Short mmCIF file of C-alpha atoms and ligand atoms in Angstrom, two decimals:
data_model
loop_
_atom_site.label_atom_id
_atom_site.label_comp_id
_atom_site.label_asym_id
_atom_site.label_seq_id
_atom_site.Cartn_x
_atom_site.Cartn_y
_atom_site.Cartn_z
CA UNK P 149 0.00 0.00 0.00
CA UNK P 150 1.17 3.49 -0.82
CA UNK P 151 1.61 5.25 2.50
CA UNK P 152 1.94 8.97 2.89
CA UNK P 153 4.31 10.80 5.20
CA UNK P 154 1.96 11.03 8.18
CA UNK P 155 3.90 13.98 9.54
CA UNK P 156 2.19 16.16 6.96
CA UNK P 157 -1.18 15.53 8.59
CA UNK P 158 0.16 17.13 11.77
CA UNK P 159 0.87 20.45 10.10
CA UNK P 160 -1.67 23.03 11.08
CA UNK P 161 -3.44 24.26 7.97
CA UNK P 162 -2.03 27.60 6.91
CA UNK P 163 -5.09 29.25 8.36
CA UNK P 164 -3.67 32.76 8.59
CA UNK P 165 -3.37 33.97 5.02
CA UNK P 166 -6.30 31.88 3.78
CA UNK P 167 -8.53 33.36 6.46
CA UNK P 168 -7.32 36.90 5.73
CA UNK P 169 -8.03 36.42 2.00
CA UNK P 170 -11.45 35.00 2.83
CA UNK P 171 -12.41 37.97 5.04
CA UNK P 172 -11.04 40.55 2.59
CA UNK P 173 -12.93 38.98 -0.34
CA UNK P 174 -16.18 38.89 1.66
CA UNK P 175 -15.73 42.54 2.65
CA UNK P 176 -14.87 43.61 -0.88
CA UNK P 177 -17.88 41.86 -2.43
CA UNK P 178 -20.21 43.40 0.16
CA UNK P 179 -18.63 46.82 -0.52
CA UNK P 180 -17.64 46.82 -4.19
CA UNK P 181 -16.66 50.52 -4.15
CA UNK P 182 -14.36 50.28 -1.11
CA UNK P 183 -10.72 51.01 -1.92
CA UNK P 184 -8.96 48.43 0.23
CA UNK P 185 -5.35 49.17 1.28
CA UNK P 186 -3.22 46.17 2.12
CA UNK P 187 -0.80 46.72 4.98
CA UNK P 188 -0.36 43.01 5.47
CA UNK P 189 2.07 42.54 2.62
CA UNK P 190 5.22 40.53 3.35
CA UNK P 191 6.45 41.13 -0.20
CA UNK P 192 8.34 44.11 -1.56
CA UNK P 193 6.49 46.59 -3.77
CA UNK P 194 9.30 48.64 -5.39
CA UNK P 195 10.91 47.44 -8.64
CA UNK P 196 14.49 46.21 -9.03
CA UNK P 197 17.10 48.97 -9.02
CA UNK P 198 18.79 50.14 -12.21
CA UNK P 199 22.20 48.60 -11.41
CA UNK P 200 20.62 45.16 -11.01
CA UNK P 201 18.47 45.47 -14.13
CA UNK P 202 21.48 46.50 -16.25
CA UNK P 203 23.58 43.61 -14.94
CA UNK P 204 20.80 41.11 -15.63
CA UNK P 205 20.29 42.45 -19.16
CA UNK P 206 24.00 42.06 -19.78
CA UNK P 207 23.89 38.52 -18.40
CA UNK P 208 21.07 37.65 -20.78
CA UNK P 209 23.27 38.90 -23.63
CA UNK P 210 26.10 36.69 -22.32
CA UNK P 211 23.80 33.70 -22.50
CA UNK P 212 23.04 34.60 -26.14
CA UNK P 213 26.62 34.11 -27.35
CA UNK P 214 28.66 30.92 -27.68
CA UNK P 215 31.70 32.51 -26.01
CA UNK P 216 29.95 33.87 -22.93
CA UNK P 217 27.26 31.23 -22.54
CA UNK P 218 26.94 29.70 -19.07
CA UNK P 219 25.23 26.36 -18.58
CA UNK P 220 25.19 24.58 -15.24
CA UNK P 221 27.10 26.67 -12.73
CA UNK P 222 28.74 25.57 -9.49
CA UNK P 223 26.07 24.34 -7.05
CA UNK P 224 27.62 26.53 -4.34
CA UNK P 225 27.31 29.63 -6.50
CA UNK P 226 29.68 31.53 -8.78
CA UNK P 227 32.92 32.76 -7.21
CA UNK P 228 32.20 36.31 -8.43
CA UNK P 229 29.16 36.48 -6.13
CA UNK P 230 30.54 34.51 -3.19
CA UNK P 231 33.66 36.71 -3.11
CA UNK P 232 31.65 39.96 -3.21
CA UNK P 233 29.32 38.71 -0.48
CA UNK P 234 32.22 37.59 1.74
CA UNK P 235 34.02 40.92 1.29
CA UNK P 236 31.12 43.41 1.45
CA UNK P 237 28.76 41.66 3.88
CA UNK P 238 31.43 40.42 6.30
CA UNK P 239 35.14 41.25 5.81
CA UNK P 240 34.59 44.98 5.23
CA UNK P 241 32.68 45.00 8.54
CA UNK P 242 35.54 43.26 10.32
CA UNK P 243 33.79 39.86 10.33
CA UNK P 244 35.78 36.73 9.54
CA UNK P 245 33.83 34.88 6.83
CA UNK P 246 35.45 33.56 3.62
CA UNK P 247 33.97 33.05 0.15
CA UNK P 248 34.17 29.26 0.47
CA UNK P 249 31.93 29.40 3.53
CA UNK P 250 29.14 30.99 1.46
CA UNK P 251 26.58 28.85 -0.39
CA UNK P 252 24.44 30.77 -2.91
CA UNK P 253 20.86 29.58 -3.27
CA UNK P 254 17.50 30.56 -4.70
CA UNK P 255 16.47 32.19 -1.42
CA UNK P 256 16.55 31.95 2.33
CA UNK P 257 13.21 30.18 2.70
CA UNK P 258 14.50 27.03 1.03
CA UNK P 259 17.73 27.08 3.02
CA UNK P 260 15.93 27.69 6.34
CA UNK P 261 13.68 24.78 5.45
CA UNK P 262 16.35 22.41 4.10
CA UNK P 263 19.03 22.86 6.74
CA UNK P 264 17.24 20.59 9.24
CA UNK P 265 18.09 17.60 7.01
CA UNK P 266 21.62 17.68 8.42
CA UNK P 267 20.49 16.90 11.95
CA UNK P 268 19.27 13.88 13.84
CA UNK P 269 15.65 13.02 14.24
CA UNK P 270 15.85 13.43 18.01
CA UNK P 271 17.35 16.94 18.23
CA UNK P 272 15.42 19.36 20.40
CA UNK P 273 14.32 22.47 18.50
CA UNK P 274 13.59 25.91 19.95
CA UNK P 275 11.67 28.61 18.07
CA UNK P 276 10.32 32.03 18.90
CA UNK P 277 6.62 32.62 19.52
CA UNK P 278 5.45 34.48 17.41
CA UNK P 279 7.48 32.88 14.61
CA UNK P 280 8.15 32.76 10.86
CA UNK P 281 6.27 29.49 10.16
CA UNK P 282 8.97 27.90 7.94
CA UNK P 283 11.17 27.01 10.93
CA UNK P 284 8.33 25.12 12.59
CA UNK P 285 6.58 23.46 9.65
CA UNK P 286 9.76 22.01 8.12
CA UNK P 287 10.54 20.27 11.41
CA UNK P 288 6.95 19.02 11.64
CA UNK P 289 7.28 17.54 8.13
CA UNK P 290 10.51 15.85 9.21
CA UNK P 291 8.75 14.25 12.17
CA UNK P 292 10.50 16.10 14.98
CA UNK P 293 7.28 17.12 16.75
CA UNK P 294 4.22 15.61 18.34
CA UNK P 295 0.63 16.70 17.94
CA UNK P 296 -0.46 20.31 17.79
CA UNK P 297 -2.37 21.34 20.86
CA UNK P 298 -3.83 24.84 20.99
CA UNK P 299 -1.38 26.17 18.44
CA UNK P 300 1.78 24.62 19.88
CA UNK P 301 3.47 21.35 18.89
CA UNK P 302 4.54 18.85 21.50
CA UNK P 303 8.31 18.42 21.47
CA UNK P 304 9.20 21.98 20.46
CA UNK P 305 10.58 24.57 22.86
CA UNK P 306 8.75 27.88 22.45
CA UNK P 307 10.55 31.10 23.33
CA UNK P 308 7.88 33.64 24.17
CA UNK P 309 8.64 37.04 22.64
CA UNK P 310 6.58 39.70 24.40
CA UNK P 311 6.85 43.10 26.01
CA UNK P 312 8.33 41.56 29.19
CA UNK P 313 11.54 40.64 27.33
CA UNK P 314 11.40 43.42 24.74
CA UNK P 315 10.49 40.72 22.16
CA UNK P 316 14.01 39.26 22.46
CA UNK P 317 14.01 36.09 24.58
CA UNK P 318 17.25 35.01 26.22
CA UNK P 319 18.84 31.54 26.30
CA UNK P 320 17.55 30.85 29.81
CA UNK P 321 14.23 30.01 28.14
CA UNK P 322 15.84 27.48 25.74
CA UNK P 323 16.80 24.85 28.35
CA UNK P 324 17.71 21.56 26.66
CA UNK P 325 17.49 22.83 23.07
CA UNK P 326 20.05 21.56 20.54
CA UNK P 327 19.01 23.99 17.82
CA UNK P 328 17.53 27.46 18.15
CA UNK P 329 16.17 29.54 15.28
CA UNK P 330 16.77 33.27 15.77
CA UNK P 331 15.61 35.97 13.36
CA UNK P 332 16.74 39.61 13.78
CA UNK P 333 15.45 42.06 12.67
CA UNK P 334 12.45 39.88 13.39
CA UNK P 335 9.52 38.91 11.23
CA UNK P 336 6.83 39.45 12.51
CA UNK P 337 7.69 41.68 15.50
CA UNK P 338 10.25 43.98 13.84
CA UNK P 339 12.38 43.73 17.00
CA UNK P 340 16.17 43.84 16.79
CA UNK P 341 18.67 42.18 19.12
CA UNK P 342 21.64 44.03 20.59
CA UNK P 343 25.15 42.63 20.42
CA UNK P 344 25.01 41.81 24.15
CA UNK P 345 21.78 39.85 23.68
CA UNK P 346 23.16 37.87 20.74
CA UNK P 347 26.47 37.30 22.54
CA UNK P 348 24.51 35.60 25.36
CA UNK P 349 22.99 33.23 22.83
CA UNK P 350 26.39 32.50 21.29
CA UNK P 351 27.97 31.83 24.69
CA UNK P 352 25.06 29.58 25.62
CA UNK P 353 25.28 27.66 22.33
CA UNK P 354 29.03 27.10 22.65
CA UNK P 355 28.69 26.00 26.28
CA UNK P 356 25.88 23.54 25.45
CA UNK P 357 27.17 22.30 22.07
CA UNK P 358 23.98 23.73 20.59
CA UNK P 359 23.51 25.41 17.20
CA UNK P 360 22.03 28.81 16.32
CA UNK P 361 20.28 29.08 12.96
CA UNK P 362 20.36 32.83 12.40
CA UNK P 363 17.99 34.34 9.84
CA UNK P 364 19.33 37.76 8.79
CA UNK P 365 16.89 38.33 5.92
CA UNK P 366 16.19 41.89 7.11
CA UNK P 367 19.73 42.99 8.05
CA UNK P 368 19.77 45.68 5.34
CA UNK P 369 17.03 47.54 7.25
CA UNK P 370 19.26 48.08 10.30
CA UNK P 371 20.05 51.78 10.75
CA UNK P 372 20.93 51.99 14.46
CA UNK P 373 24.74 51.85 14.85
CA UNK P 374 25.91 48.92 16.94
CA UNK P 375 23.02 46.57 16.15
CA UNK P 376 24.67 43.45 14.65
CA UNK P 377 23.97 42.74 10.99
CA UNK P 378 25.37 39.24 11.39
CA UNK P 379 25.57 36.69 14.19
CA UNK P 380 29.30 36.41 13.34
CA UNK P 381 29.83 39.87 14.83
CA UNK P 382 29.65 38.02 18.16
CA UNK P 383 32.77 36.38 19.51
CA UNK P 384 32.72 32.61 19.09
CA UNK P 385 29.78 32.49 16.65
CA UNK P 386 31.83 30.65 14.01
CA UNK P 387 31.71 27.52 16.18
CA UNK P 388 27.97 27.59 16.88
CA UNK P 389 26.02 29.35 14.11
CA UNK P 390 24.76 29.08 10.56
CA UNK P 391 23.45 32.29 8.98
CA UNK P 392 20.84 32.79 6.26
CA UNK P 393 20.93 35.84 4.00
CA UNK P 394 18.46 36.88 1.33
CA UNK P 395 18.46 39.44 -1.46
CA UNK P 396 14.64 39.42 -1.34
CA UNK P 397 14.10 42.26 1.12
CA UNK P 398 17.58 43.74 0.59
CA UNK P 399 17.16 44.37 -3.12
CA UNK P 400 13.62 43.42 -4.11
CA UNK P 401 14.57 39.90 -5.24
CA UNK P 402 11.39 38.19 -4.01
CA UNK P 403 10.51 37.34 -7.60
CA UNK P 404 14.06 36.97 -8.92
CA UNK P 405 15.07 34.48 -6.14
CA UNK P 406 18.55 34.61 -4.65
CA UNK P 407 20.11 34.35 -1.22
CA UNK P 408 22.88 32.51 0.52
CA UNK P 409 23.76 30.51 3.59
CA UNK P 410 26.96 30.76 5.62
CA UNK P 411 28.38 27.54 7.07
CA UNK P 412 31.77 28.28 8.67
CA UNK P 413 34.68 25.87 8.47
CA UNK P 414 35.11 23.99 11.71
CA UNK P 415 31.44 24.17 12.72
CA UNK P 416 30.40 20.72 13.93
CA UNK P 417 27.54 18.58 15.15
CA UNK P 418 28.13 15.20 16.80
CA UNK P 419 27.80 11.56 15.81
CA UNK P 420 26.12 9.06 18.15
CA UNK P 421 29.52 8.13 19.59
CA UNK P 422 30.19 11.78 20.39
CA UNK P 423 32.74 12.37 17.65
CA UNK P 424 32.47 15.74 15.88
CA UNK P 425 31.23 15.89 12.28
CA UNK P 426 31.84 19.03 10.21
CA UNK P 427 28.67 20.61 8.86
CA UNK P 428 30.17 22.50 5.91
CA UNK P 429 31.04 19.35 3.91
CA UNK P 430 27.58 17.97 4.74
CA UNK P 431 25.85 21.09 3.42
CA UNK P 432 28.10 20.97 0.33
CA UNK P 433 27.00 17.38 -0.21
CA UNK P 434 23.35 18.25 0.33
CA UNK P 435 23.45 21.15 -2.12
CA UNK P 436 25.44 19.35 -4.82
CA UNK P 437 23.03 16.41 -4.62
CA UNK P 438 19.70 18.23 -4.45
CA UNK P 439 20.32 21.73 -5.84
CA UNK P 440 21.69 22.81 -9.20
CA UNK P 441 22.53 26.42 -8.48
CA UNK P 442 20.82 29.78 -8.85
CA UNK P 443 20.79 30.99 -12.44
CA UNK P 444 23.77 32.84 -13.92
CA UNK P 445 21.53 35.80 -14.77
CA UNK P 446 20.24 35.98 -11.21
CA UNK P 447 23.71 35.80 -9.69
CA UNK P 448 24.98 38.56 -12.00
CA UNK P 449 22.03 40.65 -10.79
CA UNK P 450 22.89 39.89 -7.16
CA UNK P 451 26.56 40.78 -7.78
CA UNK P 452 25.46 44.25 -8.99
CA UNK P 453 23.92 44.97 -5.57
CA UNK P 454 27.50 45.26 -4.27
CA UNK P 455 28.57 47.89 -6.86
CA UNK P 456 28.64 51.51 -5.64
CA UNK P 457 25.49 52.23 -7.72
CA UNK P 458 23.79 49.08 -6.46
CA UNK P 459 24.58 49.95 -2.85
CA UNK P 460 23.23 53.49 -3.20
CA UNK P 461 20.10 52.43 -5.09
CA UNK P 462 19.14 49.57 -2.77
CA UNK P 463 19.76 51.79 0.27
CA UNK P 464 17.45 54.44 -1.21
CA UNK P 465 14.66 51.89 -1.64
CA UNK P 466 15.03 50.59 1.92
CA UNK P 467 15.07 54.18 3.21
CA UNK P 468 11.80 54.67 1.36
CA UNK P 469 10.22 51.66 3.12
CA UNK P 470 11.62 52.79 6.47
CA UNK P 471 10.03 56.22 5.96
CA UNK P 472 6.70 54.49 5.26
CA UNK P 473 7.10 52.69 8.57
CA UNK P 474 8.08 55.87 10.40
CA UNK P 475 4.95 57.66 9.19
CA UNK P 476 2.69 54.83 10.33
CA UNK P 477 4.49 54.33 13.64
CA UNK P 478 4.32 58.04 14.44
CA UNK P 479 0.57 58.05 13.81
CA UNK P 480 -0.04 54.93 15.91
CA UNK P 481 2.06 56.23 18.82
CA UNK P 482 0.14 59.52 18.70
CA UNK P 483 -3.07 57.48 18.90
CA UNK P 484 -1.76 55.90 22.11
CA UNK P 485 -0.68 52.48 20.83
CA UNK P 486 2.45 50.64 21.89
CA UNK P 487 4.44 49.85 18.75
CA UNK P 488 7.55 47.66 18.41
CA UNK P 489 9.59 47.51 15.21
CA UNK P 490 10.02 50.04 12.46
CA UNK P 491 13.28 52.01 12.38
CA UNK P 492 15.41 48.91 11.73
CA UNK P 493 12.75 46.73 10.13
CA UNK P 494 9.87 46.93 7.65
CA UNK P 495 7.38 45.62 10.21
CA UNK P 496 5.44 47.33 12.98
CA UNK P 497 4.09 45.15 15.76
CA UNK P 498 1.18 46.92 17.36
CA UNK P 499 -0.34 46.09 20.74
CA UNK P 500 -4.08 46.37 20.02
CA UNK P 501 -5.10 45.85 23.66
CA UNK P 502 -7.58 43.21 22.67
CA UNK P 503 -8.28 40.33 20.32
CA UNK P 504 -6.10 40.25 17.15
CA UNK P 505 -8.86 39.13 14.81
CA UNK P 506 -11.44 41.54 16.23
CA UNK P 507 -9.05 44.41 15.64
CA UNK P 508 -8.28 43.10 12.16
CA UNK P 509 -12.03 43.08 11.38
CA UNK P 510 -12.50 46.57 12.77
CA UNK P 511 -9.75 48.01 10.54
CA UNK P 512 -11.01 46.10 7.53
CA UNK P 513 -14.67 47.08 7.93
CA UNK P 514 -14.27 50.67 9.14
CA UNK P 515 -11.03 51.76 7.42
CA UNK P 516 -10.76 49.34 4.49
CA UNK P 517 -7.26 48.56 5.72
CA UNK P 518 -5.86 45.02 5.77
CA UNK P 519 -3.34 44.07 8.46
CA UNK P 520 -2.04 40.72 9.71
CA UNK P 521 -3.43 39.43 13.03
CA UNK P 522 -0.55 38.57 15.34
CA UNK P 523 -2.29 35.44 16.61
CA UNK P 524 -1.58 33.88 13.20
CA UNK P 525 2.15 33.80 14.03
CA UNK P 526 1.74 31.99 17.33
CA UNK P 527 0.02 32.02 20.67
CA UNK P 528 2.16 34.89 21.98
CA UNK P 529 1.12 36.98 18.96
CA UNK P 530 -2.43 37.25 20.29
CA UNK P 531 -3.23 40.86 21.12
CA UNK P 532 -1.04 42.25 18.33
CA UNK P 533 -1.25 43.03 14.63
CA UNK P 534 1.62 43.23 12.15
CA UNK P 535 1.73 46.20 9.79
CA UNK P 536 4.08 46.10 6.82
CA UNK P 537 5.92 49.09 5.32
CA UNK P 538 6.04 47.46 1.88
CA UNK P 539 3.67 49.78 0.04
CA UNK P 540 3.45 52.96 -2.02
CA UNK P 541 3.74 56.28 -0.19
CA UNK P 542 0.30 57.22 -1.48
CA UNK P 543 -1.27 54.15 0.15
CA UNK P 544 0.62 54.69 3.39
CA UNK P 545 -0.50 58.31 3.70
CA UNK P 546 -4.08 57.37 2.91
CA UNK P 547 -3.96 54.50 5.42
CA UNK P 548 -2.62 56.85 8.11
CA UNK P 549 -5.54 59.24 7.54
CA UNK P 550 -8.03 56.39 7.79
CA UNK P 551 -6.43 54.98 10.96
CA UNK P 552 -6.64 58.43 12.57
CA UNK P 553 -10.35 58.59 11.78
CA UNK P 554 -11.22 55.10 12.98
CA UNK P 555 -9.03 54.63 16.05
C1 PLP E 147 11.14 37.13 3.52
C2 PLP E 147 11.85 36.28 4.51
C3 PLP E 147 12.89 35.44 4.12
C4 PLP E 147 13.39 35.46 2.70
O1 PLP E 147 12.95 34.43 1.94
P1 PLP E 147 13.43 34.27 0.44
O2 PLP E 147 13.19 32.82 0.19
O3 PLP E 147 14.90 34.61 0.39
O4 PLP E 147 12.61 35.17 -0.41
C5 PLP E 147 13.54 34.68 5.07
N1 PLP E 147 13.18 34.75 6.36
C6 PLP E 147 12.20 35.55 6.77
C7 PLP E 147 11.88 35.62 8.22
C8 PLP E 147 11.49 36.32 5.87
O5 PLP E 147 10.49 37.10 6.29
#
């Protein structure tokens, strides 16, 4: 008999975005003239910058000639991109990461999801609550959890992120975990972690032979000096952390697809007999077996982000999103709401002093504004909504006016 992977039946249906779509459609059909503004978007809205577009056009022309044609590339990514990433994202910031520790991919979501293949079935996993669902669901699919009870899976360690810890839990809450997923600047809360806070995690991981999986997808939004852009800014992180980077939010690559993962030399997990096993060769093996590289055209586009023009243009776009967030945060603070995030992140995490979904409905029905109910990201997200800065200025200004009227 053909049996399915029963672990899939444990995954909680992706209720959040389906339910949002359902409620928005119902509202829109009851009010056909309503101009709905979507502040729930987790996708960029601004087009690719000129430097990237030019580089990709040129790469297409390369592919059109016999001499410059590129077929299958290296599974780990082209050296031209790995070297730029190592230099600009790490070495120029005084961080010790080499090009051969960088693995280019088609985005951070896949890498965040695939990395768990390297680890035993019995490892104990810790995640934030609220959380980016990929970390959880990929471990559910792999069979590392029990049943879901009231929104939490048996077998997972949940690190509550709330106002009491400034939305940055410390390692004292991760007792017994072998792997912890950390994401800063955070999706959904927009919170950032200080160097001291991350250093505590690194020290804990090294002391416990645990591993940090650090998702830095939003590092380009950091503007406050001193906030780490990389976990490797902490002393000792090379021996306890893997880092995920993405060009999606950095340079509008959500549709182009490119990112990379850093697996430092010397980083190990352990065999049953306690002997250390290096993870970098394992990830190399995994990628060369199951992945055939991001496209040449895409990688040439990503390379252009590191040119002086690319740096200036991508920074201007992120500044634009940050200004959207500032405008909305200012309005919400003036209305008396507690707001986390913004400033160093595209997301605002708003304490609505009540039920997430009720507040969502109120904004939808009275202001024609769509947000994301925090409860959809985990139990500790109840009482909050997430507002995204990925939008046009026109929509943001209009949304601010409507919020002022309704709230
Ligand atoms: C958007 C996002 C990513 C990036 O995913 P890609 O696959 O690179 O587009 C990764 N992690 C988080 C938390 C995100 O929000």
